[in-house]
Short mmCIF file of C-alpha atoms (C1' of nucleotides) in Angstrom, two decimals:
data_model
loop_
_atom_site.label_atom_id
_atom_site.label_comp_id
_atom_site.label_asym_id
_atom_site.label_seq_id
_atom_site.Cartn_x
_atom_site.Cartn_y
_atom_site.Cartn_z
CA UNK A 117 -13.61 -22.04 -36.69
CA UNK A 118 -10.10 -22.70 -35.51
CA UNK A 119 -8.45 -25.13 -33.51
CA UNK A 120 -9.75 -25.55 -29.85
CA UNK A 121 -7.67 -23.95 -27.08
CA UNK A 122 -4.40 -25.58 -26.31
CA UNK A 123 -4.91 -25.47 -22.56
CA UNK A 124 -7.68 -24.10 -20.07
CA UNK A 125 -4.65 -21.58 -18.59
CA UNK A 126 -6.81 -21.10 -15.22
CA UNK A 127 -5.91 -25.11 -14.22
CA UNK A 128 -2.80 -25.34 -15.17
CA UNK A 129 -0.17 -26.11 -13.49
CA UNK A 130 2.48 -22.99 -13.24
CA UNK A 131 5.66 -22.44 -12.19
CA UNK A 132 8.93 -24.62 -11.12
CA UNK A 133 8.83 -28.01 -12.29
CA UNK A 134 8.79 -30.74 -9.70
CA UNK A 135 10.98 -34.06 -10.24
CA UNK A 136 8.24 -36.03 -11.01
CA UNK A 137 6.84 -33.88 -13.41
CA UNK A 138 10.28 -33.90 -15.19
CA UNK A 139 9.70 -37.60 -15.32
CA UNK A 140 6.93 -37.88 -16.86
CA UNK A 141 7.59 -35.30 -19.39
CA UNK A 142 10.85 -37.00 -20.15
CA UNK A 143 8.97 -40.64 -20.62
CA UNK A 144 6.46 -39.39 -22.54
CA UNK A 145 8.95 -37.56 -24.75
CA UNK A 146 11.64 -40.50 -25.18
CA UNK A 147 8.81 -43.08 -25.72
CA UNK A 148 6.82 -40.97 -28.90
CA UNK A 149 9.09 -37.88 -29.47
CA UNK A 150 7.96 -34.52 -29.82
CA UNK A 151 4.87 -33.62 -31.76
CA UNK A 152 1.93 -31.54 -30.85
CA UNK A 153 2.84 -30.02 -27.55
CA UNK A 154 -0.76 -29.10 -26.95
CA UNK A 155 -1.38 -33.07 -26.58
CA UNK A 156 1.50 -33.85 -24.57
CA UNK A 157 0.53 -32.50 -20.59
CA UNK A 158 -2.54 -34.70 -21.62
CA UNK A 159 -0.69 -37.80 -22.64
CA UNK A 160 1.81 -37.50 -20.12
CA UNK A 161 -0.48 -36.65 -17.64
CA UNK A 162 0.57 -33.30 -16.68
CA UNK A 163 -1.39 -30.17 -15.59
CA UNK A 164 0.43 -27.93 -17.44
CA UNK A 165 -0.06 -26.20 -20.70
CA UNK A 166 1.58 -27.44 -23.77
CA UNK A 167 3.62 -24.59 -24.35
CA UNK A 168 5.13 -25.06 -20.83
CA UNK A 169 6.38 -28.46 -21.11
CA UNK A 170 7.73 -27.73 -24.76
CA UNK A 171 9.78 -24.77 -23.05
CA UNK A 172 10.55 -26.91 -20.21
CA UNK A 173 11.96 -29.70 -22.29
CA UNK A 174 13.85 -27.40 -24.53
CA UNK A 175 14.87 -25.66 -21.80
CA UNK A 176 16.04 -28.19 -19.33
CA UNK A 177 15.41 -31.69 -20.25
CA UNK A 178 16.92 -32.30 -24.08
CA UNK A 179 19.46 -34.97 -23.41
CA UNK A 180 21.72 -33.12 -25.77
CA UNK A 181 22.18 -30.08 -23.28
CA UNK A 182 25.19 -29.37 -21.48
CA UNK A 183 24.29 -28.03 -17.81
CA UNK A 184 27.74 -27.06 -17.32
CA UNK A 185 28.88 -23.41 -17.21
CA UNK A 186 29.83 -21.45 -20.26
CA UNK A 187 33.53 -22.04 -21.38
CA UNK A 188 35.79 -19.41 -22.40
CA UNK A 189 35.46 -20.15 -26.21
CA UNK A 190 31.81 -20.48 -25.54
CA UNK A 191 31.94 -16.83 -23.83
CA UNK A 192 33.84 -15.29 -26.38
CA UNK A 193 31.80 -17.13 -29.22
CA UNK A 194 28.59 -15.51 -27.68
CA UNK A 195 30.21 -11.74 -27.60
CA UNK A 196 31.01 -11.71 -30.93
CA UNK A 197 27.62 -13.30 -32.33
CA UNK A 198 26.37 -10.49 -30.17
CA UNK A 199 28.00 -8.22 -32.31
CA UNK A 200 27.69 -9.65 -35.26
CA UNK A 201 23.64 -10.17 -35.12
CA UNK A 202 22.86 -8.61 -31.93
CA UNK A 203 20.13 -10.26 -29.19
CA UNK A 204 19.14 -13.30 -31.70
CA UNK A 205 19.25 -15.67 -29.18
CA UNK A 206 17.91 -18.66 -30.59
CA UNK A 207 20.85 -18.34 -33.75
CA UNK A 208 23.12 -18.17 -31.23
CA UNK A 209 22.23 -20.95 -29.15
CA UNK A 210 22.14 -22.72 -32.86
CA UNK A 211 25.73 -21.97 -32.98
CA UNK A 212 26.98 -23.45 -29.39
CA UNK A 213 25.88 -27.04 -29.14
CA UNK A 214 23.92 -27.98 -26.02
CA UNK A 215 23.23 -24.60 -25.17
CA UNK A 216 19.43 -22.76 -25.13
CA UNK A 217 18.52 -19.22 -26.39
CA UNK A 218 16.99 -18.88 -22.64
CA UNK A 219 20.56 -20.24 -21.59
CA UNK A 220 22.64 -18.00 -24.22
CA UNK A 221 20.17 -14.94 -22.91
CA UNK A 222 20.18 -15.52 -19.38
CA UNK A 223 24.13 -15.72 -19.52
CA UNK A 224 24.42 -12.75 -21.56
CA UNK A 225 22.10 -10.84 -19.25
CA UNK A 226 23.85 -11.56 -15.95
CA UNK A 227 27.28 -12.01 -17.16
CA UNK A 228 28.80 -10.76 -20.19
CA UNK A 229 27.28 -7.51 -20.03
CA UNK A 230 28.09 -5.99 -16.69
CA UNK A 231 31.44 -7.55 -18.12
CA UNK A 232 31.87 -5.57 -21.46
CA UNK A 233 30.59 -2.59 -19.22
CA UNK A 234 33.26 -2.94 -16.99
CA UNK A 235 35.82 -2.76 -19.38
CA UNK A 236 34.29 0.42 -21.04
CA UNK A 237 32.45 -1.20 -23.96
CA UNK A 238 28.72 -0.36 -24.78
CA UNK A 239 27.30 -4.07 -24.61
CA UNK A 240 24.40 -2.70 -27.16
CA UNK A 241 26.73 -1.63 -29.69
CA UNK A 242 30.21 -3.04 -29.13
CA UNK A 243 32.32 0.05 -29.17
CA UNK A 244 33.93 1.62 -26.78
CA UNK A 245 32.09 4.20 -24.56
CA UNK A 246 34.03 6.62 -25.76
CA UNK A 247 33.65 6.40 -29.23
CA UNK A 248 29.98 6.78 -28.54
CA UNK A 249 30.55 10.19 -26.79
CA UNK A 250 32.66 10.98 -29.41
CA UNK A 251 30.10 9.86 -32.47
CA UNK A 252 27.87 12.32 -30.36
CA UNK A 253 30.13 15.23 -30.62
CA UNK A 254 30.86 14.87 -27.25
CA UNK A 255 34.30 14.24 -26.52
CA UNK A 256 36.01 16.54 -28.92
CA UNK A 257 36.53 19.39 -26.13
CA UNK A 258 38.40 16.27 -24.13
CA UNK A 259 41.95 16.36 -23.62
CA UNK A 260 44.43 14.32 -25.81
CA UNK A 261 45.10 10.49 -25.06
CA UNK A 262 42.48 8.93 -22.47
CA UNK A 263 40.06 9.92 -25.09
CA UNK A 264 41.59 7.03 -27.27
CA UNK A 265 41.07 3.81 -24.61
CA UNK A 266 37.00 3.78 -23.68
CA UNK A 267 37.87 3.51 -20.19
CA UNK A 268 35.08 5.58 -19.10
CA UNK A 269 33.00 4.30 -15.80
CA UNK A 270 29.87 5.24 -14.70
CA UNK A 271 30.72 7.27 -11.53
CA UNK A 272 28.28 7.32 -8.56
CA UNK A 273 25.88 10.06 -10.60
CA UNK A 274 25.70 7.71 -13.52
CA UNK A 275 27.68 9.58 -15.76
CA UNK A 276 30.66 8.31 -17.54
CA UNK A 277 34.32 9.29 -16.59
CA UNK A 278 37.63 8.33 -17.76
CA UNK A 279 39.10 6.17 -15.59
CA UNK A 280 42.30 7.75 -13.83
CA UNK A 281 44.89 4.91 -14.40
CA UNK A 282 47.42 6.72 -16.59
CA UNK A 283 47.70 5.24 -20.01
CA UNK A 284 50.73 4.34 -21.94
CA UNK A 285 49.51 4.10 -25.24
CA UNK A 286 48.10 0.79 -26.32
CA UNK A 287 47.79 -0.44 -22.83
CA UNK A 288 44.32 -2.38 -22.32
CA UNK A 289 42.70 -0.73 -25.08
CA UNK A 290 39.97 -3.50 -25.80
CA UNK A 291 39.64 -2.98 -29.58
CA UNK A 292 39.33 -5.91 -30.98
CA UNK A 293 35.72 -4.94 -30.06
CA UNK A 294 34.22 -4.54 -32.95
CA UNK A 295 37.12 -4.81 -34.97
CA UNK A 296 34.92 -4.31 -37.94
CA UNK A 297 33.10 -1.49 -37.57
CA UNK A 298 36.24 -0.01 -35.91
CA UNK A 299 37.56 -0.49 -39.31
CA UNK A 300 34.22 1.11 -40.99
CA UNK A 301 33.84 3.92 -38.48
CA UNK A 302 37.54 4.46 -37.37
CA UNK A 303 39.42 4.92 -40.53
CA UNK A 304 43.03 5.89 -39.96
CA UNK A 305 43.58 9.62 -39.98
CA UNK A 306 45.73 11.66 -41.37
CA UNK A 307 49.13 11.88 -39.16
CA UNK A 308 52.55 10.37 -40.33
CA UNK A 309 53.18 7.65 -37.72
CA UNK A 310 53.81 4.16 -38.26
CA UNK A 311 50.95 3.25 -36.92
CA UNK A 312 48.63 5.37 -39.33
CA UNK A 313 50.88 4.31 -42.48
CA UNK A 314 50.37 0.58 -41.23
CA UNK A 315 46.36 0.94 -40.60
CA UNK A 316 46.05 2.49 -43.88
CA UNK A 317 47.53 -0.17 -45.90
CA UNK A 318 45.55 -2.34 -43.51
CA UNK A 319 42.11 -0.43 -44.25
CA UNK A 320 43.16 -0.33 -48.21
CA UNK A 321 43.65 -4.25 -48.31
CA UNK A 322 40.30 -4.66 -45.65
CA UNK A 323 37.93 -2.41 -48.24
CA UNK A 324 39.33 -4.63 -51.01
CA UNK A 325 38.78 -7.90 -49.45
CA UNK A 326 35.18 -6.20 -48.46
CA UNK A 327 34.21 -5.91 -51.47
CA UNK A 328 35.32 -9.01 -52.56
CA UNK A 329 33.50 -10.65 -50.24
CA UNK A 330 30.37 -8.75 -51.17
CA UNK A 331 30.32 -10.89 -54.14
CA UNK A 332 31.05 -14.09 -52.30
CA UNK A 333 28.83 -14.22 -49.49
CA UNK A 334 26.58 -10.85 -49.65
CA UNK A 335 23.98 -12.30 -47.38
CA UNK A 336 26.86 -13.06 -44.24
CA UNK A 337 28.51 -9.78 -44.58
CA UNK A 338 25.25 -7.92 -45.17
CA UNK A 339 24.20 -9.41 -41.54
CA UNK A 340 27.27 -8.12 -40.19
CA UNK A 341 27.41 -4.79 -41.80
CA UNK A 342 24.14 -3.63 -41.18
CA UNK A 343 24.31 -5.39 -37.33
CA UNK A 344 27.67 -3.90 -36.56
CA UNK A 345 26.39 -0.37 -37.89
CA UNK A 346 23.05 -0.25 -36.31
CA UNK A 347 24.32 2.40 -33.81
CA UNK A 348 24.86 4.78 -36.67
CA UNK A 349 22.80 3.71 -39.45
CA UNK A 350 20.80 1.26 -38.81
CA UNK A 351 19.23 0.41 -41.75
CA UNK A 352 22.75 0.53 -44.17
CA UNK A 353 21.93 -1.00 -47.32
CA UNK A 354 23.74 -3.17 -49.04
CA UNK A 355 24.36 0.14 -51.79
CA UNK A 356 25.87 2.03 -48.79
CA UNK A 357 27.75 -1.43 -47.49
CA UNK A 358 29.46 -2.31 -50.78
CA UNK A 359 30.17 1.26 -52.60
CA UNK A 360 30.20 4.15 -49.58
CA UNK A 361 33.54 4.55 -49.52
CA UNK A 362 34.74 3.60 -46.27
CA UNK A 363 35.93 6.80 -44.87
CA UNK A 364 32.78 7.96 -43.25
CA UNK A 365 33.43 9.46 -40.57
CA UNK A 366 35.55 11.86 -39.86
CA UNK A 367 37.70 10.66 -37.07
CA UNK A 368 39.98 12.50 -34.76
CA UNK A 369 43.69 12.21 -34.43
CA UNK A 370 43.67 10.72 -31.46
CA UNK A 371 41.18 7.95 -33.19
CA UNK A 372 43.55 7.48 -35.78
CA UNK A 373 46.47 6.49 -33.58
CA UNK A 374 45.08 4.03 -31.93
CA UNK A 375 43.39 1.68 -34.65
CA UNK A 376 46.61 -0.37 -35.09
CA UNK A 377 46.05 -2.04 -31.25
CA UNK A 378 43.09 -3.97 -33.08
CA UNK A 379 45.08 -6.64 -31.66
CA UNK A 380 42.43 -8.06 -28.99
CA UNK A 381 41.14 -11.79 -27.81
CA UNK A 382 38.77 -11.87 -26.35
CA UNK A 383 40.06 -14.92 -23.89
CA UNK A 384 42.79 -12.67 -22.91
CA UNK A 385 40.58 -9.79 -22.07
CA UNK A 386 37.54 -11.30 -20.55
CA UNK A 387 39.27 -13.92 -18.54
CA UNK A 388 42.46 -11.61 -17.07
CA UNK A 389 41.75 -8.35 -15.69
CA UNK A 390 42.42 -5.91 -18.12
CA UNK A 391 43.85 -3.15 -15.92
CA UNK A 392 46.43 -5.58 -13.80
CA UNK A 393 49.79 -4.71 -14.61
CA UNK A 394 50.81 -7.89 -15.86
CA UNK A 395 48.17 -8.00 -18.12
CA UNK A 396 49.61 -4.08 -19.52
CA UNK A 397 52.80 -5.11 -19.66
CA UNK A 398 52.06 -8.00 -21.70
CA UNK A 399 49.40 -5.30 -23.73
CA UNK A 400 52.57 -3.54 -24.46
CA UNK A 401 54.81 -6.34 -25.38
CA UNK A 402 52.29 -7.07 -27.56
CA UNK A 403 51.72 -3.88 -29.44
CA UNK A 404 55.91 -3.85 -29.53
CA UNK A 405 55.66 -6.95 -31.38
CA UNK A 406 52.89 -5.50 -33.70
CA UNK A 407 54.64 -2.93 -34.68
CA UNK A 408 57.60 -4.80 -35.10
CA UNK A 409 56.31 -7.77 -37.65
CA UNK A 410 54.26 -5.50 -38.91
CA UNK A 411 55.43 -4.88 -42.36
CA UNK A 412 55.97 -8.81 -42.73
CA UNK A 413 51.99 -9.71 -42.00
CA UNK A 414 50.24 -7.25 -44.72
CA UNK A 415 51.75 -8.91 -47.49
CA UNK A 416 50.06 -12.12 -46.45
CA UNK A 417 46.63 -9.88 -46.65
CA UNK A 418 47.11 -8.69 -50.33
CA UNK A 419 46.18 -12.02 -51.78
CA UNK A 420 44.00 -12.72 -54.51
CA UNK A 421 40.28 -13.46 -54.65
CA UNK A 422 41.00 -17.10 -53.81
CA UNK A 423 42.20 -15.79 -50.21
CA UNK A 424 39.13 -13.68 -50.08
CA UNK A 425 36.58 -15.52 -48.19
CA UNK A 426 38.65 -16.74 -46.42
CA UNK A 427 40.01 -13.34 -45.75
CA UNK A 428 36.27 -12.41 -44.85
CA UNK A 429 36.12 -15.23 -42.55
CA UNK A 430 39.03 -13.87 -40.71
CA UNK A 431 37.92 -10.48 -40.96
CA UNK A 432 34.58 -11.35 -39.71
CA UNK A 433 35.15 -13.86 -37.59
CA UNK A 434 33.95 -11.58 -35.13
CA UNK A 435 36.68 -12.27 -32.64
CA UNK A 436 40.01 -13.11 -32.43
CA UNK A 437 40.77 -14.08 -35.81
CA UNK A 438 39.44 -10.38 -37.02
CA UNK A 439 42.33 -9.13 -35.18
CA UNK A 440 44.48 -10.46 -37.79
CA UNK A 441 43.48 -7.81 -40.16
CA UNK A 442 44.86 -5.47 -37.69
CA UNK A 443 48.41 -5.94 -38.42
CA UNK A 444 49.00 -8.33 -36.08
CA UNK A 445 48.68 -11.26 -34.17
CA UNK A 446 51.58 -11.04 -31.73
CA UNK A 447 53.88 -13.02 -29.98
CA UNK A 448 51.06 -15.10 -28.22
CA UNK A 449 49.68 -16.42 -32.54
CA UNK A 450 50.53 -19.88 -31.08
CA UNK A 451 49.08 -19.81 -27.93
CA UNK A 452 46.10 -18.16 -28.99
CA UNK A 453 45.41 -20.63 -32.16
CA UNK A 454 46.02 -23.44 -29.77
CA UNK A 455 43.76 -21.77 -27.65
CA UNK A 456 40.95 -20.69 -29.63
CA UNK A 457 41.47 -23.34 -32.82
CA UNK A 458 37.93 -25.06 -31.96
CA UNK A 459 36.25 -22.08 -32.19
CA UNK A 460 38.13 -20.50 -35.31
CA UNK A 461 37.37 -24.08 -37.06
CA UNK A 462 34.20 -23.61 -35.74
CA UNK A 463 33.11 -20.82 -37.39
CA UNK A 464 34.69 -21.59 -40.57
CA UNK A 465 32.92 -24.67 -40.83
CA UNK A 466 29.53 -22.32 -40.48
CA UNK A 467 30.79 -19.75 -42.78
CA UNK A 468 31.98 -23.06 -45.29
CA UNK A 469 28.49 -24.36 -44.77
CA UNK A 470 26.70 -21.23 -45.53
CA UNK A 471 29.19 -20.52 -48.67
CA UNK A 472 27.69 -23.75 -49.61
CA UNK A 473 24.13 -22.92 -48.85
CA UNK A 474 24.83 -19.64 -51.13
CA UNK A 475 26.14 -21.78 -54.04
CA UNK A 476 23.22 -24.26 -53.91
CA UNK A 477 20.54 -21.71 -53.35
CA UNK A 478 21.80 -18.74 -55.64
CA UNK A 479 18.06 -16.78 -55.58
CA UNK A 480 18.85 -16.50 -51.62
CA UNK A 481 21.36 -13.96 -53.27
CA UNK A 482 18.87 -12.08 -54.38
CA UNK A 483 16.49 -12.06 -51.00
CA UNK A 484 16.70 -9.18 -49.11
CA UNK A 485 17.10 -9.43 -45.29
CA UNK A 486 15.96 -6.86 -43.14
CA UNK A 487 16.53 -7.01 -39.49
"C1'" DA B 51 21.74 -14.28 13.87
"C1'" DA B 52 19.17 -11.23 11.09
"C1'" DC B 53 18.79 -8.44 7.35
"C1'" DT B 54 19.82 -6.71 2.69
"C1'" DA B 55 21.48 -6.54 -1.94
"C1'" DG B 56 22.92 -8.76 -5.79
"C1'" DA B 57 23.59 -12.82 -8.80
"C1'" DG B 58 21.83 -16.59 -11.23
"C1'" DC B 59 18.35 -18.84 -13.49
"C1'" DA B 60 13.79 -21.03 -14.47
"C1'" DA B 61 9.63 -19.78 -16.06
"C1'" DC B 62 6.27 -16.70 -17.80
"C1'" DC B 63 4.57 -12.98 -20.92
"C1'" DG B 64 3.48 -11.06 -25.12
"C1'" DC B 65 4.24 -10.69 -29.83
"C1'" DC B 66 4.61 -12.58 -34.49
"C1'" DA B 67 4.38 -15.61 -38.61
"C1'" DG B 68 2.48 -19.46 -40.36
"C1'" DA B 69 -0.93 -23.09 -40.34
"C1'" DG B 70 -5.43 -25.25 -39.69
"C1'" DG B 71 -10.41 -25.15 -39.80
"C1'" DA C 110 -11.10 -14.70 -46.63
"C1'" DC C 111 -11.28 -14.79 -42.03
"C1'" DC C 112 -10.55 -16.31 -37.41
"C1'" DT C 113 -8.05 -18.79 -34.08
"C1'" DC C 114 -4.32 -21.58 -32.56
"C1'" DT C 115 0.53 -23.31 -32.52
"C1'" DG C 116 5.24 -22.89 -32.27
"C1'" DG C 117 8.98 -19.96 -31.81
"C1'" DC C 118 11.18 -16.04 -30.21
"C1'" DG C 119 13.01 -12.09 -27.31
"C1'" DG C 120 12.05 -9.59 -23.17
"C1'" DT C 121 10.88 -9.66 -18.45
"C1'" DT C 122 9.69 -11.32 -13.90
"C1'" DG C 123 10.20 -13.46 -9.69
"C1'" DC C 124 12.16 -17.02 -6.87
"C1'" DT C 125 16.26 -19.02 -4.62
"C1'" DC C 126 20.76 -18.79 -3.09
"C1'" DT C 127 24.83 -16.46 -1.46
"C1'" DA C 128 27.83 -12.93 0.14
"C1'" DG C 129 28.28 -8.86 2.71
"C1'" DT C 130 27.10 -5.93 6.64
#
DNA sequence: AACTAGAGCAACCGCCAGAGG
DNA sequence: ACCTCTGGCGGTTGCTCTAGT
C-alpha cells in the first residue's frame, strides 16, 4: 500500500505558533535542513503536522524573508505580475526576494485591490471599469467624455457611477493599466487628432515589435497575451495572438482619444492620490509634454529586430516601462528611471534569463502552456 | 468605557500533480 | 495498475488589533 499517514490530524497541534515552537522548528531546521516534513514535528519534537511546520517555516521563519512592509517598487512589481499572470502567487513571490505567495496574497487581498478599485480599475482584469461596461455594450448610450477616464464608483446600491469631478481630458486617467491589452483592445479610432495620428503610428510600430517578439520569446508573450485577454477571450491562442490583426474591437471615439495618456506609473498613481489637484495638474503637464516630444520618441520605436526584445521587454514590462510605447515618458523620464531603475533592471534580468532559458531549451518553444 | 466595523495577517482547507509502495 | 501520501498551490477563514462612534 502507500506511505503511512503523515500525521494523526486529531493530536495535532493547530493554530498560532508559540515562541518556543518557533524554536524548535528553527533548530531542527538550521541543524539538518529541510527534508521530509512529515518527519520533522517528530524530530523536532513538535505536535504539529508536517505540513504545518513546512508552511510555518516558509511562511514565517526562512531567514531569507523580509518582515518589512511592501515597498513601492515591490507594490507596483506585484500589480503588474497581477496582470501579467493573474493570482499565481507563488511566481510572484519567486519574483520579489524575501517575500511569500501567502505574503504576496495576503497583501494583494487587503491592499492593492480595494486600491485599484478605488481608482476605477477592475482588480480581476486590469482595465478600467468603464471599459468593462463598455465591452458589455453598456456604456454606449453614455454621454461624451467621463466615459473615457474609468472613474466609476460603486455608489451606496452597488452600482457603478461616474465620479462627478469634472474632467479635463487626460487628467488622472490611470491607463497605464494594462497598457497592453489597452493597446490590443483599444486600438486608436478613426478621428483626425494628434493624438489618434500619434497612437496609430504607436499601435503600427507595437503590432510590429509584437510579432517580432512572437518569434523571440513566444512562451513570455504568450503568458501575457492570453493573461491580459482572459476577460475577453480567455483561451486566445497563440494563432489569434500572433496573426488576428490587432484591431478587434471596435472602439468608440471617445476610446480612441484617450489611448495616447498611456503615460502611467504606477508609483505616481498608487502612492499620490490620483484625484488631488496637484497630482492633475502635474497629469496635465504631463500629457502637454507627451504631446509635445511626441514626434521625437516614435522614431526611437521603429528599430530593427535587434531592438525587439528589448522593445518587448519595455512593452511588457507590465508597468512603467510599457508606458514608453505610449508616446511618451514625460518630463518626470529621469525621476521615474531613478525611481523605478531596480525594478526595470529587475525584470530585464528575468526576461534576459528566460531569453536564455528559451535559447538553451528550444523544444520549450514548442510546449504549449495552458493556464 | 464599551461596542462595532474594518484591516491585517497567520494559519487552515481543499485540490492537484507527482511520487512511493 | 492502483492506491495513498507528499509537497505545493490558491482560496478562505478566523483571530487580533486598531480606529471610529
Amino acid at each position: 500500500m502507500g506511505r503511512p499517514p503523515c500525521c494523526d490530524k486529531s493530536n495535532v497541534k493547530r493554530g498560532i505558533w508559540t515562541a518556543a515552537e518557533d524554536a524548535k522548528l528553527l533548530a531542527y531546521v538550521s541543524k539538518h535542513g529541510v527534508g521530509n516534513w512529515t518527519l520533522v514535528p517528530k524530530k523536532a519534537g513538535l505536535n504539529r503536522c508536517g505540513k504545518s511546520c513546512r508552511l510555518r517555516w516558509t511562511n514565517y521563519l526562512r531567514p531569507d524573508l523580509k518582515h518589512d512592509s511592501f515597498t513601492p517598487q515591490e507594490e507596483e512589481h506585484i500589480i503588474n505580475l497581477h496582470e501579467a499572470i493573474g493570482s499565481r502567487w507563488s511566481l510572484i513571490a519567486k519574483l520579489l526576494p524575501g517575500r511569500t505567495d501567502n505574503d504576496v496574497k495576503n497583501y494583494w487581498n487587503t491592499k492593492l485591490k480595494k486600491k485599484l478599485s478605488k481608482m476605477g480599475i477592475d482588480p480581476v482584469t486590469h482595465k478600467p471599469f468603464s471599459q468593462i461596461l463598455s465591452d458589455y455594450g453598456n456604456i454606449s448610450s453614455l454621454p461624451s467624455i467621463d466615459n473615457q477616464f474609468g472613474f466609476f464608483f460603486k455608489n451606496s446600491n452597488n452600482t457603478f457611477v461616474p465620479k462627478s469631478e469634472p474632467s479635463s481630458g487626460i487628467t488622472g486617467l490611470p491607463l497605464g493599466v494594462n497598457t497592453y491589452s489597452n493597446m490590443m483592445m483599444n486600438p486608436i479610432g478613426s478621428d483626425n487628432s494628434t493624438a489618434s495620428t500619434l497612437s496609430l503610428g504607436i499601435v503600427a510600430q507595437f503590432q510590429e515589435i509584437n510579432q517580432d517578439s512572437v518569434q523571440v520569446q513566444p512562451h513570455f508573450l504568450n503568458e501575457v497575451a492570453s493573461s491580459c485577454s482572459s476577460s475577453s477571450s480567455p483561451h486566445a491562442t497563440d494563432h489569434q495572438l500572433s496573426s488576428q490583426p490587432i484591431f478587434l474591437c471596435q472602439q468608440s471615439l471617445h476610446e480612441a482619444q484617450i489611448t495616447p495618456s498611456s503615460s502611467f506609473n504606477w508609483s505616481e498613481f498608487l502612492l499620490h492620490d490620483p484625484f488631488s489637484s496637484a497630482d492633475k495638474l502635474k497629469q496635465e503637464q504631463d500629457f502637454h509634454g507627451t504631446m509635445m516630444s511626441s514626434s521625437s520618441v516614435i522614431p526611437t520605436l521603429a528599430g530593427g529586430s535587434e531592438l525587439n526584445l528589448n522593445a518587448t521587454t519595455r512593452a511588457c514590462d507590465f508597468g512603467s516601462s510599457a508606458i514608453n510605447i505610449g508616446g511618451q515618458r514625460n518630463n518626470n523620464l529621469a525621476h521615474d528611471q531613478a525611481s523605478s531603475s531596480s525594478m526595470t533592471s529587475f525584470v530585464d534580468t528575468i526576461l534576459g534569463q528566460d531569453s536564455e532559458m528559451q535559447a538553451a531549451f528550444p523544444e520549450l518553444l514548442d510546449a504549449s502552456f495552458d493556464y
